[in-house]
Each structure stands twice: as C-alpha cells, then as structure tokens.
Short mmCIF file of C-alpha atoms in Angstrom, two decimals:
data_model
loop_
_atom_site.label_atom_id
_atom_site.label_comp_id
_atom_site.label_asym_id
_atom_site.label_seq_id
_atom_site.Cartn_x
_atom_site.Cartn_y
_atom_site.Cartn_z
CA MET K 1 94.77 117.90 88.26
CA ALA K 2 91.72 115.93 88.20
CA GLU K 3 88.30 117.07 89.99
CA THR K 4 87.82 115.47 93.25
CA ASP K 5 86.25 116.41 96.62
CA ASP K 6 89.40 115.09 98.41
CA PRO K 7 92.78 113.49 97.04
CA LEU K 8 92.59 111.44 99.43
CA ASP K 9 89.39 109.93 98.81
CA THR K 10 91.37 108.22 95.68
CA PRO K 11 93.85 105.34 96.85
CA PHE K 12 97.41 105.63 96.37
CA ASP K 13 99.03 104.24 93.52
CA ILE K 14 102.39 102.69 94.94
CA GLU K 15 104.69 100.72 93.10
CA ARG K 16 107.83 98.93 94.83
CA ALA K 17 111.29 97.68 93.52
CA ASP K 18 112.35 94.15 94.18
CA VAL K 19 115.73 94.93 94.87
CA LEU K 20 115.01 97.10 97.90
CA GLY K 21 113.23 93.74 99.26
CA ALA K 22 111.82 94.35 102.72
CA VAL K 23 112.61 98.09 103.19
CA PRO K 24 109.62 100.47 103.52
CA HIS K 25 109.32 102.46 100.24
CA GLY K 26 107.18 103.23 97.47
CA PHE K 27 106.83 105.42 94.20
CA PHE K 28 103.79 106.85 94.19
CA GLY K 29 101.93 107.86 90.97
CA SER K 30 99.72 110.65 90.41
CA GLY K 31 96.09 108.69 91.04
CA GLY K 32 94.94 109.37 87.48
CA GLY K 33 96.11 113.33 88.06
CA VAL K 34 94.36 113.53 91.57
CA HIS K 35 97.69 113.01 93.57
CA GLN K 36 99.76 116.37 93.13
CA PHE K 37 102.59 115.86 95.90
CA GLY K 38 104.57 119.21 95.05
CA TYR K 39 104.07 122.46 97.39
CA GLY K 40 104.19 125.43 95.33
CA GLY K 41 101.94 123.55 92.38
CA PRO K 42 98.14 123.03 91.86
CA GLY K 43 96.31 122.67 95.19
CA ASP K 44 95.73 124.57 98.01
CA ALA K 45 99.30 123.98 100.57
CA GLU K 46 97.39 122.40 103.50
CA ALA K 47 95.85 120.05 101.06
CA ILE K 48 99.19 119.04 99.50
CA ARG K 49 100.46 118.57 103.23
CA ARG K 50 97.99 116.57 104.13
CA LEU K 51 98.22 114.34 101.17
CA ARG K 52 101.91 113.84 101.62
CA SER K 53 101.51 113.15 105.20
CA ALA K 54 99.09 110.39 104.38
CA ALA K 55 101.67 108.88 102.12
CA ALA K 56 104.38 108.74 104.32
CA SER K 57 101.69 106.91 106.81
CA ALA K 58 101.33 104.46 103.82
CA ILE K 59 105.06 103.69 103.78
CA LEU K 60 105.69 103.85 107.69
CA PRO K 61 102.23 104.07 110.01
CA GLY K 62 102.42 107.38 111.84
CA ALA K 63 105.64 108.52 110.70
CA PRO K 64 106.33 112.08 109.32
CA LEU K 65 107.71 112.98 105.90
CA ALA K 66 110.95 114.77 105.72
CA ALA K 67 111.54 116.16 102.16
CA PRO K 68 113.68 118.84 101.12
CA HIS K 69 113.14 121.58 98.92
CA GLN K 70 114.75 120.66 95.81
CA VAL K 71 116.93 122.63 93.28
CA HIS K 72 118.49 120.50 91.00
CA SER K 73 121.73 120.59 93.39
CA PRO K 74 124.51 117.67 94.48
CA GLU K 75 123.68 119.14 98.37
CA VAL K 76 122.32 116.02 100.53
CA VAL K 77 120.99 116.68 104.11
CA THR K 78 121.36 113.96 106.72
CA ILE K 79 118.51 114.39 108.76
CA ASP K 80 119.17 114.06 112.90
CA LYS K 81 115.77 115.68 113.71
CA LYS K 82 112.56 116.19 112.49
CA TRP K 83 111.24 119.25 110.86
CA PRO K 84 107.96 120.17 109.72
CA ASP K 85 106.60 119.37 106.36
CA ALA K 86 105.74 122.78 105.13
CA ALA K 87 105.97 124.60 102.19
CA ARG K 88 108.62 126.78 103.13
CA ASP K 89 111.68 126.77 105.64
CA ARG K 90 112.51 122.91 104.80
CA PRO K 91 116.20 122.44 103.97
CA VAL K 92 117.58 123.20 100.40
CA ALA K 93 119.30 120.01 98.94
CA ASP K 94 118.31 117.31 96.41
CA ALA K 95 118.67 114.36 98.37
CA VAL K 96 118.11 113.10 102.02
CA VAL K 97 119.95 110.41 104.31
CA THR K 98 118.80 109.04 107.60
CA ASN K 99 119.35 106.13 110.14
CA ARG K 100 116.34 107.41 112.15
CA THR K 101 113.33 104.93 112.35
CA ASP K 102 110.91 107.48 113.13
CA VAL K 103 110.89 109.46 109.91
CA VAL K 104 110.05 108.87 105.86
CA LEU K 105 112.24 110.01 103.71
CA GLY K 106 110.79 111.76 100.43
CA ILE K 107 111.58 113.55 97.20
CA VAL K 108 109.35 114.63 94.49
CA THR K 109 109.79 114.18 90.55
CA ALA K 110 108.08 114.93 87.52
CA ASP K 111 110.77 113.36 84.75
CA CYS K 112 113.77 113.29 86.45
CA GLY K 113 114.92 110.43 88.22
CA PRO K 114 113.83 109.40 91.97
CA ILE K 115 116.23 107.15 93.72
CA LEU K 116 115.68 104.88 96.75
CA LEU K 117 118.54 103.58 98.88
CA ALA K 118 118.77 101.37 101.58
CA ASP K 119 121.64 99.41 103.68
CA ALA K 120 119.52 96.89 104.65
CA ASP K 121 122.41 95.46 107.19
CA ALA K 122 123.17 99.05 108.47
CA GLY K 123 119.91 100.18 108.83
CA VAL K 124 120.76 103.42 106.74
CA VAL K 125 118.30 104.82 103.49
CA ALA K 126 118.24 107.60 101.28
CA ALA K 127 115.95 109.55 98.32
CA ALA K 128 117.58 111.15 96.23
CA HIS K 129 116.46 113.66 92.80
CA ALA K 130 118.60 113.38 89.99
CA GLY K 131 118.48 114.93 86.58
CA TRP K 132 121.15 114.72 84.23
CA ARG K 133 122.90 117.75 85.92
CA GLY K 134 122.55 115.96 89.43
CA ALA K 135 123.62 112.27 88.16
CA GLN K 136 126.60 114.24 86.58
CA SER K 137 130.05 114.11 88.77
CA ALA K 138 131.22 117.74 88.73
CA ASP K 139 133.70 119.47 91.16
CA ARG K 140 131.59 119.24 94.26
CA GLY K 141 130.39 115.43 93.09
CA GLY K 142 127.00 114.55 91.78
CA VAL K 143 123.93 113.84 93.59
CA LEU K 144 124.47 110.42 93.60
CA GLU K 145 128.03 110.08 94.84
CA ASN K 146 127.16 112.38 97.73
CA THR K 147 124.23 110.44 98.67
CA ILE K 148 126.57 107.24 99.12
CA THR K 149 129.17 108.76 101.00
CA ALA K 150 126.50 110.41 103.32
CA MET K 151 124.88 107.05 103.86
CA GLU K 152 128.68 105.64 104.38
CA ALA K 153 129.17 108.29 107.16
CA LEU K 154 126.22 106.80 108.86
CA GLY K 155 127.62 103.38 108.91
CA ALA K 156 126.42 102.24 105.60
CA VAL K 157 128.91 99.94 103.66
CA ARG K 158 128.72 100.79 99.54
CA LYS K 159 128.77 97.15 98.55
CA ASN K 160 125.65 96.65 100.63
CA ILE K 161 123.76 99.64 99.18
CA ALA K 162 120.91 98.52 97.06
CA ALA K 163 119.36 101.21 94.76
CA ALA K 164 115.98 101.51 93.08
CA LEU K 165 115.47 103.96 90.17
CA GLY K 166 111.57 105.18 90.15
CA PRO K 167 109.48 106.62 87.19
CA THR K 168 111.80 108.59 84.97
CA ILE K 169 111.10 109.99 81.19
CA ALA K 170 112.43 107.22 78.85
CA GLN K 171 114.83 107.63 76.16
CA PRO K 172 112.30 107.82 73.38
CA SER K 173 110.69 110.51 75.50
CA TYR K 174 113.26 112.81 76.01
CA GLU K 175 114.57 115.01 72.82
CA VAL K 176 117.47 117.10 73.32
CA ASP K 177 119.58 119.13 70.82
CA ALA K 178 123.32 119.94 69.88
CA ALA K 179 123.88 122.50 73.00
CA PHE K 180 122.55 119.82 74.88
CA ARG K 181 124.86 116.84 73.77
CA GLU K 182 128.09 119.28 74.46
CA TYR K 183 127.75 118.85 78.16
CA PHE K 184 128.67 115.12 77.73
CA THR K 185 131.79 113.31 76.78
CA ASP K 186 132.83 110.44 74.20
CA PRO K 187 132.24 107.93 76.72
CA ASP K 188 128.41 109.18 77.16
CA GLU K 189 128.14 108.47 73.61
CA THR K 190 126.24 105.26 74.26
CA PHE K 191 123.21 107.03 75.87
CA PHE K 192 122.33 108.91 72.68
CA SER K 193 120.48 107.65 69.47
CA ILE K 194 119.60 109.62 66.80
CA ALA K 195 116.14 111.56 66.58
CA PRO K 196 114.68 113.16 63.35
CA MET K 197 115.85 116.40 62.29
CA ARG K 198 113.49 119.14 63.86
CA GLU K 199 113.38 122.81 62.39
CA ASP K 200 116.24 122.03 60.37
CA ALA K 201 118.60 120.91 63.62
CA ALA K 202 119.83 117.85 64.31
CA ARG K 203 118.44 115.89 67.56
CA TRP K 204 118.87 113.17 69.61
CA HIS K 205 116.96 111.18 72.11
CA PHE K 206 118.85 110.85 75.72
CA ASP K 207 118.54 107.78 78.03
CA LEU K 208 118.39 109.74 81.47
CA PRO K 209 117.52 106.07 83.02
CA ALA K 210 120.39 104.00 81.72
CA TYR K 211 123.14 107.33 82.51
CA ILE K 212 121.70 107.38 85.93
CA LEU K 213 122.13 103.50 86.48
CA GLU K 214 125.55 103.61 84.99
CA LYS K 215 126.39 106.49 87.40
CA LEU K 216 125.46 104.36 90.15
CA ARG K 217 127.18 101.43 89.18
CA GLN K 218 130.49 103.56 88.59
CA SER K 219 129.91 104.26 92.57
CA GLY K 220 130.34 100.94 93.07
CA LEU K 221 126.75 99.77 93.49
CA THR K 222 126.24 96.38 92.46
CA LYS K 223 122.66 95.91 93.40
CA VAL K 224 120.77 98.71 91.15
CA ALA K 225 117.37 98.09 89.17
CA ALA K 226 114.72 100.55 87.87
CA LEU K 227 111.39 100.26 87.75
CA HIS K 228 111.45 101.25 83.79
CA ARG K 229 108.54 103.45 83.80
CA ASP K 230 108.27 106.52 81.48
CA THR K 231 106.72 109.71 83.11
CA PHE K 232 106.04 111.37 79.80
CA ALA K 233 104.45 108.43 78.32
CA GLU K 234 102.29 107.01 80.95
CA GLY K 235 100.14 110.05 81.36
CA ALA K 236 97.53 108.48 82.99
CA ARG K 237 99.82 107.77 85.97
CA TYR K 238 102.20 110.16 86.34
CA HIS K 239 102.94 113.95 85.99
CA SER K 240 105.57 115.23 83.38
CA PHE K 241 107.08 118.30 83.12
CA ARG K 242 108.08 118.02 79.72
CA ARG K 243 105.00 116.54 78.67
CA ALA K 244 102.92 119.58 80.47
CA SER K 245 105.36 121.78 78.59
CA GLN K 246 104.41 120.76 75.20
CA LEU K 247 100.90 120.58 75.77
CA GLY K 248 100.84 124.29 77.45
CA GLU K 249 99.25 122.76 80.63
CA PRO K 250 100.69 123.63 84.31
CA THR K 251 103.76 122.17 84.56
CA TYR K 252 104.28 121.63 88.56
CA GLY K 253 102.43 118.46 88.87
CA ARG K 254 104.90 115.85 91.16
CA GLN K 255 104.89 112.35 92.20
CA LEU K 256 106.35 111.48 95.32
CA SER K 257 109.23 108.96 96.05
CA ALA K 258 109.62 107.65 99.64
CA ILE K 259 111.57 105.20 101.72
CA ALA K 260 111.96 104.59 105.45
CA VAL K 261 113.93 102.51 108.38
CA PRO K 262 111.57 100.12 110.07
CA ALA K 263 110.27 101.47 113.37
CA ARG K 264 111.26 98.24 115.11
CA GLY K 265 114.64 96.47 114.97
CA GLY K 266 117.03 96.60 111.63
CA ILE K 267 115.64 96.26 108.34
#
C-alpha cells in the first residue's frame, strides 16, 4: 500500500460499464495502491471505514455502504434495513440485493469477479462476488443464479437484468493445475488453454471472466458485458491476491465495486 497522509487525499479511480446505463455504479481501482477497501487488510479499520463511506457517497451522495462479510459462498442477503459498515457483525454472504433507494451495495475483490446487476425498470440492483466456486452451480445453486433469484423476489424480471463484470484476473494470468481441472466437466473445456509445464507437471490457463459471463448467460441474462481489466497484470491500478502471493507481499489489498438505486424516482 502506497504511503500517504490520508487515502482520501487521492482521487478515486472509478470505471463504469455502459451496459448498466444510468444506474449509479462504479468499479473502484486502488489509486496506485493507496485505496485499500477490505477490512482485515493493511490500514486502520476506522480509516478503511471512512474510505468505504466516501466511495459510497461517490456513487450516491450521502448514502451508506451495505457490504457483506464475504466467505466465497453462494449466499445472498436482501437488504431490507441498513446496517453499520464495520469490520465485524456484518451479514455473511457473497452477494447483496436491494430495491431501497438510500443505500449503496458493495463487494470487495482481488482477482475474483465483481458483478454489478440492475433491472432498470423494476428499480432493483445487486452486487455479487464470484470466484470459480461461486460461479459454479451446485446443490444450493451458484452465487450468480441465487443473486438473480433474489432480485426476482423484489420484482426484477430476468430478461431485463443487465450485468457488468468488473476487474478480474484474466486467462493469461491464471495458471492452474490438474487438480483444479477436476472440478470442471467436458463442456467447460473451452475455458482452458494449455500453459507451459512447470515442475514437470501439466498446467493450463483458466478463463475466469469468460466462465462467469457464460454462467450469467446460462441464467437467462442477455445484457451482459465485462470491463476486460486484468487485476494481476495491471498492478498500478488493482490489488491482486495471486500477484501479491507470488511476490511475497501482503495479500489482503481489495478493490471495491458498488451500485445503487437512484435516490429519486426509478432508474
């Protein structure tokens, strides 16, 4: 994390997705390593709370951030009341959904896929965190399908939901081994490309962004897009768990992705 008197002195690096139109949202970069949005990582918890609060206000002025305690699960929380954005005692889940106009939904990532979703007609939005496990459909459903189902419960219509995938580790940066491949089936072959052998073992590169986008399409979404930003390769702009691990650096730097229903009227 870069040294600075106050992270709030560095302007936010926010990128938006055309597919979400006028829905208030943003994918926040690291500001050159200054902005670290994850509790438990580098930085004082109160300073991180202030940074997260300022980021939420950059999306919807005056609205608080509602972000879950993420654990790589398929669980989704529907927000019917506000909760304090603190290091402890937040709901445990990997996606949040709401139709409230007075909160900003957020999730943090550092290689996994941040997905922001919105039904502009229904005024329902969601933020989801999906690694390969979260994207897979399992007995309880994957986090993406569960998020869409939770949006429908608030009045969203599946065919009207737009989804944007933010900064995610890209295929050339995501090397995996044979044990990893065993979690996938033959139809998933298209998401793997051969990588050079290492330590006398076969290796592949896995296309996590394409896998997530395909899962969204399989869920019935037609308005789907990605920023095509590689968290691993773009070190000046994004935190990366894998990059930090390989370099022996602290691994809890996180970027934030956030979305909100406008405070006045519909989207």
